[in-house]
Short mmCIF file of C-alpha atoms in Angstrom, two decimals:
data_model
loop_
_atom_site.label_atom_id
_atom_site.label_comp_id
_atom_site.label_asym_id
_atom_site.label_seq_id
_atom_site.Cartn_x
_atom_site.Cartn_y
_atom_site.Cartn_z
CA MET T 1 0.00 0.00 0.00
CA VAL T 2 1.50 3.33 -1.11
CA LEU T 3 0.64 6.26 1.11
CA ASP T 4 -1.06 9.39 -0.12
CA ASN T 5 1.82 11.87 -0.29
CA ARG T 6 -0.07 14.97 -1.41
CA TYR T 7 1.44 17.00 1.46
CA GLY T 8 4.97 15.83 0.72
CA ALA T 9 5.48 14.28 4.15
CA PHE T 10 7.35 11.23 2.86
CA ILE T 11 10.68 10.75 1.16
CA ASP T 12 9.76 7.06 0.79
CA PRO T 13 5.99 6.49 0.92
CA GLU T 14 6.41 2.89 -0.24
CA LEU T 15 8.41 1.80 2.80
CA THR T 16 6.27 -0.74 4.66
CA VAL T 17 7.04 -3.10 7.52
CA GLU T 18 4.22 -5.19 8.93
CA SER T 19 3.84 -5.64 12.67
CA LEU T 20 5.97 -8.35 14.26
CA GLY T 21 3.74 -9.08 17.20
CA SER T 22 0.62 -8.07 19.07
CA GLY T 23 0.10 -5.61 21.89
CA ILE T 24 -1.30 -2.23 22.87
CA LEU T 25 -0.48 -0.76 19.45
CA ASP T 26 -2.49 -3.31 17.45
CA GLY T 27 -3.99 -1.78 14.33
CA LEU T 28 -2.01 1.46 14.54
CA THR T 29 0.30 2.74 11.81
CA PHE T 30 3.37 4.90 12.19
CA ALA T 31 5.95 6.74 10.11
CA VAL T 32 9.62 7.27 10.93
CA LYS T 33 11.79 10.30 10.40
CA ASP T 34 14.39 9.40 7.78
CA VAL T 35 17.11 8.96 10.37
CA PHE T 36 15.84 5.70 11.87
CA ALA T 37 17.35 2.42 10.74
CA VAL T 38 14.85 0.20 8.94
CA ALA T 39 16.22 -3.06 7.57
CA GLY T 40 16.91 -2.70 3.85
CA HIS T 41 16.25 1.04 3.81
CA SER T 42 18.87 3.75 3.26
CA SER T 43 18.29 6.82 5.43
CA SER T 44 19.01 10.18 3.84
CA ALA T 45 19.24 12.35 6.97
CA GLY T 46 17.80 15.01 4.68
CA ASN T 47 20.87 15.27 2.46
CA PRO T 48 21.62 13.52 -0.88
CA ASP T 49 25.33 13.22 -0.14
CA TRP T 50 24.58 11.43 3.11
CA LEU T 51 22.21 9.10 1.29
CA HIS T 52 24.78 8.23 -1.36
CA SER T 53 27.65 7.71 1.07
CA HIS T 54 25.90 5.30 3.45
CA HIS T 55 24.74 1.72 3.01
CA PRO T 56 21.21 0.44 3.69
CA SER T 57 20.52 -0.62 7.26
CA THR T 58 20.81 -4.30 8.09
CA GLU T 59 18.36 -4.21 11.01
CA HIS T 60 15.70 -2.01 12.57
CA ALA T 61 16.47 0.67 15.13
CA VAL T 62 15.65 -0.58 18.64
CA ALA T 63 12.71 1.82 19.00
CA VAL T 64 11.26 0.79 15.64
CA HIS T 65 11.59 -2.90 16.51
CA ARG T 66 9.79 -2.42 19.83
CA LEU T 67 6.88 -0.66 18.15
CA LEU T 68 6.56 -3.42 15.58
CA LEU T 69 6.58 -6.06 18.32
CA SER T 70 3.75 -4.19 20.07
CA GLY T 71 1.44 -4.48 17.08
CA ALA T 72 2.13 -1.29 15.10
CA THR T 73 2.78 -1.29 11.34
CA LEU T 74 5.37 0.99 9.74
CA ARG T 75 4.13 3.08 6.82
CA GLY T 76 6.64 5.42 5.23
CA ALA T 77 9.91 7.24 5.86
CA ALA T 78 9.27 10.94 6.49
CA HIS T 79 11.29 13.96 5.41
CA THR T 80 13.76 15.69 7.73
CA ASP T 81 15.88 18.83 7.62
CA GLU T 82 19.49 18.36 6.56
CA LEU T 83 21.34 16.35 9.21
CA MET T 84 18.59 17.41 11.62
CA TYR T 85 20.25 20.81 12.13
CA SER T 86 17.22 23.10 11.76
CA LEU T 87 13.86 23.92 13.28
CA GLY T 88 12.24 25.22 10.08
CA GLY T 89 11.41 22.20 7.96
CA GLU T 90 12.51 23.76 4.65
CA ASN T 91 14.86 21.39 2.83
CA HIS T 92 17.06 22.80 0.06
CA HIS T 93 17.31 19.43 -1.73
CA PHE T 94 14.12 17.50 -1.14
CA GLY T 95 11.65 20.33 -0.77
CA THR T 96 9.40 21.37 2.10
CA PRO T 97 6.41 19.35 3.31
CA ILE T 98 3.13 21.28 3.25
CA ASN T 99 1.73 22.17 6.64
CA PRO T 100 -1.84 20.76 6.41
CA ARG T 101 -3.14 23.01 9.18
CA ALA T 102 -1.36 26.21 8.22
CA VAL T 103 -1.02 26.22 4.43
CA GLY T 104 1.63 28.64 3.22
CA ARG T 105 3.54 28.36 6.48
CA ILE T 106 6.51 26.19 7.40
CA PRO T 107 5.87 22.82 9.05
CA GLY T 108 8.78 23.16 11.47
CA GLY T 109 11.74 20.84 11.71
CA SER T 110 13.74 18.86 11.82
CA SER T 111 10.99 16.25 12.21
CA SER T 112 8.96 18.08 9.58
CA GLY T 113 7.74 15.05 7.64
CA SER T 114 6.74 13.22 10.82
CA ALA T 115 4.57 16.14 11.93
CA VAL T 116 2.94 16.48 8.51
CA ALA T 117 2.34 12.73 8.29
CA VAL T 118 0.33 12.92 11.52
CA ALA T 119 -1.40 16.22 10.78
CA SER T 120 -2.51 14.99 7.36
CA GLY T 121 -3.98 11.80 8.82
CA SER T 122 -1.62 9.51 6.91
CA VAL T 123 -0.56 7.62 10.05
CA ASP T 124 -1.67 7.30 13.66
CA PHE T 125 1.66 8.42 15.07
CA ALA T 126 5.18 9.17 13.93
CA LEU T 127 8.67 8.87 15.34
CA GLY T 128 11.11 11.74 15.19
CA THR T 129 14.12 13.02 17.07
CA ASP T 130 14.38 16.03 19.33
CA THR T 131 17.72 17.62 20.15
CA GLY T 132 16.91 21.32 20.30
CA GLY T 133 13.16 21.20 19.73
CA SER T 134 12.73 19.08 16.62
CA ILE T 135 9.63 17.27 17.93
CA ARG T 136 8.13 20.13 19.92
CA VAL T 137 8.44 22.89 17.31
CA PRO T 138 6.87 21.03 14.33
CA SER T 139 4.19 19.60 16.64
CA SER T 140 3.22 23.13 17.62
CA TYR T 141 3.37 24.50 14.07
CA CYS T 142 1.29 21.62 12.67
CA GLY T 143 -1.19 21.42 15.53
CA VAL T 144 -0.50 17.91 16.86
CA TYR T 145 0.50 16.43 20.21
CA GLY T 146 4.22 15.86 20.63
CA PHE T 147 6.46 14.34 23.28
CA ARG T 148 10.16 14.67 24.00
CA PRO T 149 11.27 12.20 26.73
CA THR T 150 13.86 12.44 29.48
CA HIS T 151 17.28 12.30 27.88
CA GLY T 152 18.38 8.65 27.73
CA ALA T 153 14.94 7.23 28.56
CA VAL T 154 14.48 5.68 25.11
CA ASP T 155 17.16 3.56 23.45
CA PHE T 156 18.79 5.62 20.67
CA GLN T 157 20.50 2.65 18.98
CA GLY T 158 19.99 2.65 15.22
CA VAL T 159 19.30 6.39 14.92
CA ILE T 160 21.59 8.89 13.17
CA PRO T 161 22.87 11.22 15.90
CA LEU T 162 23.18 14.99 15.88
CA SER T 163 24.42 15.89 19.36
CA PRO T 164 24.38 12.82 21.62
CA ALA T 165 24.37 14.80 24.87
CA PHE T 166 20.98 16.25 23.88
CA ASP T 167 19.53 13.78 21.33
CA THR T 168 16.25 12.10 22.22
CA ILE T 169 13.69 9.99 20.36
CA GLY T 170 10.28 11.64 20.40
CA TRP T 171 6.89 10.97 18.91
CA MET T 172 3.76 12.76 17.68
CA SER T 173 0.10 11.89 17.35
CA ASP T 174 -3.30 13.48 16.89
CA ARG T 175 -4.46 11.62 20.00
CA LEU T 176 -3.11 11.91 23.51
CA ASP T 177 -4.04 8.34 24.37
CA VAL T 178 -1.91 7.11 21.45
CA LEU T 179 0.94 9.36 22.61
CA GLN T 180 0.69 7.66 26.00
CA LYS T 181 0.52 4.13 24.54
CA VAL T 182 3.67 4.70 22.51
CA GLY T 183 5.33 5.93 25.68
CA GLU T 184 4.31 2.78 27.52
CA VAL T 185 6.06 0.73 24.84
CA LEU T 186 9.23 2.79 24.46
CA LEU T 187 9.73 4.15 27.96
CA VAL T 188 9.12 0.98 29.95
CA ALA T 189 11.80 -0.70 27.86
CA GLY T 190 13.96 2.41 27.86
CA SER T 191 17.45 2.65 29.30
CA THR T 192 16.58 5.05 32.14
CA SER T 193 14.18 3.97 34.87
CA VAL T 194 12.92 6.40 37.50
CA LYS T 195 15.33 4.85 40.00
CA THR T 196 18.23 5.34 37.60
CA ALA T 197 17.08 8.89 36.92
CA LYS T 198 17.27 9.66 40.64
CA LYS T 199 20.82 8.33 40.78
CA ILE T 200 21.75 10.50 37.79
CA GLU T 201 20.12 13.49 39.44
CA SER T 202 22.07 12.98 42.68
CA SER T 203 25.29 12.63 40.71
CA ILE T 204 24.61 15.83 38.77
CA GLU T 205 23.81 17.76 41.95
CA GLU T 206 27.12 16.63 43.45
CA THR T 207 28.99 17.58 40.26
CA VAL T 208 27.31 20.97 40.15
CA GLY T 209 28.29 21.62 43.74
CA LYS T 210 31.93 20.80 43.03
CA SER T 211 31.91 22.83 39.82
CA MET T 212 30.52 25.87 41.60
CA GLU T 213 33.08 25.54 44.38
CA ASN T 214 35.90 25.50 41.84
CA THR T 215 34.72 28.34 39.64
CA ASP T 216 35.87 31.84 40.59
CA GLU T 217 33.20 33.44 38.44
CA ASN T 218 30.44 31.57 40.24
CA ASN T 219 31.93 32.39 43.64
CA LEU T 220 31.93 36.06 42.71
CA GLU T 221 28.33 35.83 41.54
CA MET T 222 27.32 34.10 44.78
CA SER T 223 28.88 36.92 46.80
CA ARG T 224 26.69 39.48 44.98
CA LYS T 225 23.33 37.72 45.29
CA GLU T 226 21.63 34.67 46.69
CA SER T 227 22.02 31.50 44.72
CA LEU T 228 19.15 30.67 42.41
CA GLU T 229 18.59 27.45 44.33
CA THR T 230 18.10 29.41 47.55
CA ILE T 231 15.61 31.70 45.82
CA LEU T 232 13.68 28.70 44.51
CA GLU T 233 13.65 27.06 47.93
CA LYS T 234 12.28 30.24 49.50
CA ARG T 235 9.60 30.55 46.83
CA ILE T 236 8.55 26.93 47.28
CA GLU T 237 8.58 27.37 51.06
CA LYS T 238 6.45 30.52 50.77
CA SER T 239 3.98 28.72 48.54
CA THR T 240 3.75 25.90 51.08
CA GLU T 241 3.12 28.36 53.90
CA GLU T 242 0.29 29.99 51.93
CA ILE T 243 -1.27 26.60 51.30
CA LEU T 244 -1.10 25.66 54.98
CA GLU T 245 -2.87 28.91 55.91
CA ILE T 246 -5.88 27.77 53.90
CA GLY T 247 -6.47 24.99 56.39
CA PRO T 248 -6.60 21.24 55.95
CA GLU T 249 -10.33 21.20 55.36
CA ASN T 250 -9.90 23.11 52.06
CA LYS T 251 -6.72 21.51 50.79
CA VAL T 252 -6.93 19.59 47.53
CA LYS T 253 -5.87 16.00 48.01
CA LYS T 254 -3.06 14.53 45.95
CA LYS T 255 -5.32 11.92 44.44
CA ILE T 256 -9.06 11.88 43.95
CA GLU T 257 -10.48 8.51 43.02
CA ASP T 258 -6.99 7.33 42.07
CA LYS T 259 -6.56 10.11 39.52
CA ILE T 260 -3.07 11.48 39.00
CA LYS T 261 -2.46 14.90 40.51
CA MET T 262 0.50 17.18 40.02
CA GLY T 263 1.77 19.14 43.00
CA THR T 264 2.52 22.63 41.72
CA LEU T 265 2.18 24.00 38.21
CA PHE T 266 4.90 26.60 37.88
CA VAL T 267 4.08 29.25 35.28
CA ALA T 268 7.31 30.67 33.85
CA THR T 269 6.56 34.37 33.42
CA ASP T 270 9.73 35.05 31.43
CA CYS T 271 8.68 32.37 28.93
CA TRP T 272 5.15 33.70 28.61
CA ALA T 273 6.57 37.19 27.99
CA LEU T 274 7.79 35.96 24.58
CA VAL T 275 4.18 35.50 23.38
CA ASN T 276 1.95 38.37 22.26
CA LEU T 277 -1.09 39.22 24.38
CA GLU T 278 -3.64 37.70 21.99
CA ASN T 279 -1.93 34.33 21.83
CA ALA T 280 -1.12 34.42 25.53
CA ALA T 281 -4.84 34.77 26.26
CA ILE T 282 -5.59 31.69 24.15
CA LEU T 283 -2.88 29.64 25.84
CA SER T 284 -4.10 30.81 29.25
CA GLU T 285 -7.35 28.99 28.57
CA GLY T 286 -5.32 25.82 28.21
CA LEU T 287 -3.47 26.62 31.41
CA ARG T 288 -6.79 26.87 33.24
CA CYS T 289 -7.69 23.39 32.04
CA LEU T 290 -4.37 22.01 33.29
CA ARG T 291 -4.84 23.78 36.61
CA SER T 292 -7.64 21.35 37.46
CA GLY T 293 -5.08 18.56 37.61
CA ALA T 294 -2.74 20.17 40.14
CA ASP T 295 -2.87 21.12 43.80
CA HIS T 296 -1.31 24.55 43.37
CA LEU T 297 -0.29 27.11 40.76
CA MET T 298 2.60 29.52 41.15
CA GLU T 299 4.23 32.12 38.91
CA ILE T 300 8.01 32.10 38.74
CA GLU T 301 10.82 33.61 36.67
CA ILE T 302 13.12 30.71 35.86
CA ALA T 303 16.02 32.41 34.05
CA LEU T 304 17.12 35.37 36.17
CA GLU T 305 20.03 35.97 33.79
CA GLY T 306 17.69 35.86 30.78
CA LEU T 307 16.48 33.07 28.51
CA LYS T 308 18.90 34.21 25.83
CA VAL T 309 21.80 33.25 28.10
CA TRP T 310 20.30 29.77 28.46
CA MET T 311 19.81 29.52 24.70
CA ASP T 312 23.40 30.62 24.02
CA VAL T 313 24.72 27.97 26.41
CA PHE T 314 22.66 25.32 24.65
CA ARG T 315 23.67 26.43 21.16
CA GLU T 316 27.36 26.50 22.08
CA LEU T 317 27.41 23.04 23.62
CA GLN T 318 25.18 21.57 20.93
CA GLY T 319 27.14 23.17 18.09
CA ASN T 320 30.47 21.96 19.41
CA GLU T 321 29.21 18.41 19.79
CA ILE T 322 27.57 18.47 16.36
CA TRP T 323 30.94 19.20 14.81
CA GLU T 324 32.54 16.44 16.89
CA THR T 325 29.86 14.08 15.57
CA HIS T 326 29.81 15.02 11.87
CA GLY T 327 32.89 17.17 11.25
CA VAL T 328 35.08 14.37 9.86
CA TRP T 329 32.39 13.25 7.42
CA ILE T 330 31.79 16.83 6.27
CA GLU T 331 35.48 17.50 5.72
CA ASN T 332 35.97 14.22 3.85
CA LYS T 333 32.81 14.19 1.71
CA LYS T 334 32.35 17.94 1.29
CA PRO T 335 28.55 17.63 1.03
CA VAL T 336 26.39 20.33 -0.53
CA PHE T 337 24.18 21.98 2.06
CA GLY T 338 21.42 24.55 1.76
CA PRO T 339 22.59 28.11 2.63
CA ASP T 340 21.20 28.17 6.19
CA ILE T 341 22.54 24.70 7.06
CA ALA T 342 25.93 25.47 5.50
CA ALA T 343 26.21 28.62 7.61
CA ARG T 344 25.26 26.67 10.73
CA PHE T 345 27.87 23.96 10.16
CA SER T 346 30.50 26.60 9.43
CA TRP T 347 29.73 28.21 12.77
CA ALA T 348 29.83 24.83 14.52
CA ALA T 349 33.28 24.17 13.05
CA SER T 350 34.54 27.44 14.56
CA LEU T 351 33.74 26.13 18.04
CA ALA T 352 36.13 23.19 17.81
CA GLU T 353 39.16 24.88 19.36
CA GLU T 354 37.33 26.88 22.02
CA ASP T 355 37.11 26.26 25.76
CA HIS T 356 33.54 25.30 26.69
CA SER T 357 34.05 24.79 30.43
CA VAL T 358 32.04 27.87 31.43
CA ALA T 359 29.08 26.78 29.28
CA LYS T 360 29.27 23.25 30.67
CA CYS T 361 29.29 24.57 34.22
CA LYS T 362 26.31 26.79 33.46
CA GLN T 363 24.41 23.86 31.95
CA LYS T 364 24.94 21.80 35.10
CA GLU T 365 23.75 24.72 37.21
CA ILE T 366 20.58 25.07 35.09
CA SER T 367 19.95 21.33 35.16
CA ASN T 368 20.31 21.24 38.93
CA GLN T 369 17.99 24.22 39.30
CA MET T 370 15.24 22.72 37.13
CA ARG T 371 15.39 19.30 38.76
CA LEU T 372 15.24 20.86 42.19
CA LEU T 373 12.25 22.95 41.17
CA LEU T 374 10.23 20.15 39.57
CA GLY T 375 11.14 17.17 41.71
CA GLU T 376 8.81 14.21 41.16
CA ASP T 377 5.38 15.84 41.03
CA ASN T 378 5.71 19.47 39.91
CA CYS T 379 5.52 20.83 36.35
CA LEU T 380 6.54 23.91 34.42
CA VAL T 381 3.97 25.31 31.97
CA ILE T 382 5.27 27.36 29.03
CA PRO T 383 4.31 28.21 25.45
CA THR T 384 5.91 25.65 23.15
CA VAL T 385 7.06 28.36 20.73
CA PRO T 386 6.41 32.13 20.66
CA GLY T 387 3.62 31.96 18.06
CA PRO T 388 2.17 30.28 14.96
CA ALA T 389 4.34 28.87 12.18
CA PRO T 390 6.15 31.57 10.16
CA LEU T 391 5.45 31.96 6.44
CA ARG T 392 7.50 29.83 4.06
CA GLY T 393 10.38 31.32 2.11
CA GLY T 394 11.85 33.65 4.70
CA ASP T 395 15.40 35.01 4.24
CA LEU T 396 18.33 33.80 6.35
CA ARG T 397 17.92 36.62 8.87
CA GLN T 398 14.26 35.79 9.36
CA LEU T 399 15.04 32.08 9.64
CA GLU T 400 17.52 32.72 12.43
CA GLU T 401 15.11 35.04 14.26
CA ASN T 402 12.42 32.37 14.16
CA ARG T 403 14.88 29.72 15.29
CA SER T 404 16.18 31.82 18.18
CA GLY T 405 12.69 32.59 19.43
CA ALA T 406 11.79 28.91 19.44
CA MET T 407 15.08 27.83 21.03
CA MET T 408 14.74 30.23 23.96
CA LEU T 409 11.79 28.08 24.97
CA SER T 410 12.91 24.65 23.76
CA CYS T 411 16.38 24.88 25.36
CA ILE T 412 14.92 24.59 28.87
CA ALA T 413 14.06 20.89 28.67
CA GLY T 414 17.13 20.31 26.51
CA LEU T 415 19.64 21.71 28.98
CA ALA T 416 18.13 19.80 31.90
CA GLY T 417 17.30 16.61 29.97
CA LEU T 418 13.64 16.77 31.01
CA PRO T 419 10.45 15.32 29.48
CA GLN T 420 8.07 17.74 27.76
CA VAL T 421 4.66 17.30 26.16
CA THR T 422 3.21 19.88 23.79
CA ILE T 423 -0.54 20.25 23.44
CA PRO T 424 -2.15 21.81 20.34
CA MET T 425 -4.42 24.85 20.55
CA LEU T 426 -5.76 27.31 17.98
CA SER T 427 -5.21 31.04 17.71
CA THR T 428 -8.13 33.37 17.03
CA SER T 429 -7.15 33.28 13.35
CA GLY T 430 -7.27 29.46 13.31
CA LEU T 431 -3.51 28.89 13.24
CA PRO T 432 -1.98 26.21 15.46
CA LEU T 433 -0.35 27.16 18.75
CA GLY T 434 1.34 24.92 21.32
CA LEU T 435 1.13 24.79 25.11
CA SER T 436 3.85 22.77 26.83
CA VAL T 437 4.28 21.03 30.16
CA ILE T 438 7.75 20.07 31.40
CA ALA T 439 7.96 17.50 34.20
CA GLY T 440 10.71 16.30 36.51
CA HIS T 441 13.53 14.04 35.45
CA GLY T 442 12.32 10.50 34.78
CA GLN T 443 8.65 11.42 35.19
CA ASP T 444 7.78 10.65 31.57
CA LEU T 445 4.95 8.17 32.02
CA ARG T 446 3.48 10.19 34.87
CA LEU T 447 3.43 13.28 32.64
CA LEU T 448 1.86 11.47 29.69
CA SER T 449 -0.79 9.80 31.83
CA TRP T 450 -1.60 13.05 33.65
CA ALA T 451 -1.83 15.08 30.43
CA ASN T 452 -4.07 12.48 28.84
CA GLU T 453 -6.33 12.40 31.89
CA VAL T 454 -6.59 16.13 32.54
CA TRP T 455 -6.79 17.37 28.97
CA GLN T 456 -9.36 14.83 27.81
CA GLN T 457 -11.65 15.89 30.67
CA SER T 458 -11.36 19.59 29.91
#
């Protein structure tokens, strides 16, 4: 069966692999971003030179195999941006998939084809990858549900990497219950259990403490103001005191009839400031729906130094690792890239000889801060991206502005390795918007189950 490819979602619409077993995904179909190994298929990674310089895969990627064993059937390899290094979805070589829910606007990348495959109804769900937002951004632009897991929670074997320290396997669907079912297949078998996540968290906290002790710049900063962790602890303590003043007779219980409850929904005011008032009002309606599934709600500014600082840290560390991952191949094969991707790889190459210790220390500090804030049962609610999908055909300057705006929001989960679900909403003009919830480290299944429960009842 050849898929209907009228929206240009697929680079190979004829690729088909029947299910290998039976399970909770029986009867469902899925597409894969063209970076996943499928036995007998050659992945392009969005670039013809990559396609021609690599052999077909001899076996399925681990994630693909698990889905097939659980009853799902693979239908089609979906387009991706060149070597996954973009958030736009416009491919210089293979063209740009059409956004079915915002015609004339970009689909978002780099999992562009996966998002379009779902939004067009071609498949029930699609696999993609998310390093800097490549599941969350196209999900928001195309108006579908998307999930980026805790870093390391899903086995990455058999997937073309971009930046291993940030790479994750994510998935999209038009149904939250399907998003959750896929998570139950991939996350239960994933490489990071909640117990392991806690060990990682403890290790990171210890490393952060040592790093901060050994960094003169951080010591100087600490002498000028309270540490961000202390500020967070005071805010959480204040919130707890306010709750206790209400009295036990009015307190909302953690669970009602065995339903999942979140503790505190933190609303990141600095993130919401990136959205215009009209779209913020729409997303606030979604926030009110989510509020019913939590004990408390609290506003907080998460990046006291500014979200741009966080984004710059992410871009530096990601860019340096991207060159470490693909630099040798690029220098040897001299592939032809589209103008924006070529400029990005050129910049990444310039990072090779630089000292990244300050950025690494800052990342650990941010990760520690976010994990402390969210713990096991708190969430952060933010817009997925600043607004609807931009129009197609923008110049390089406009492309970078769009990318920077999106990355200031997407870098949060990326830097801390946290799970994030994006929920579709519609602007007053009918264009897709995205509302995101970020949960604590290793709380993937809890987040998916909670989102499915709360949102479906709203």
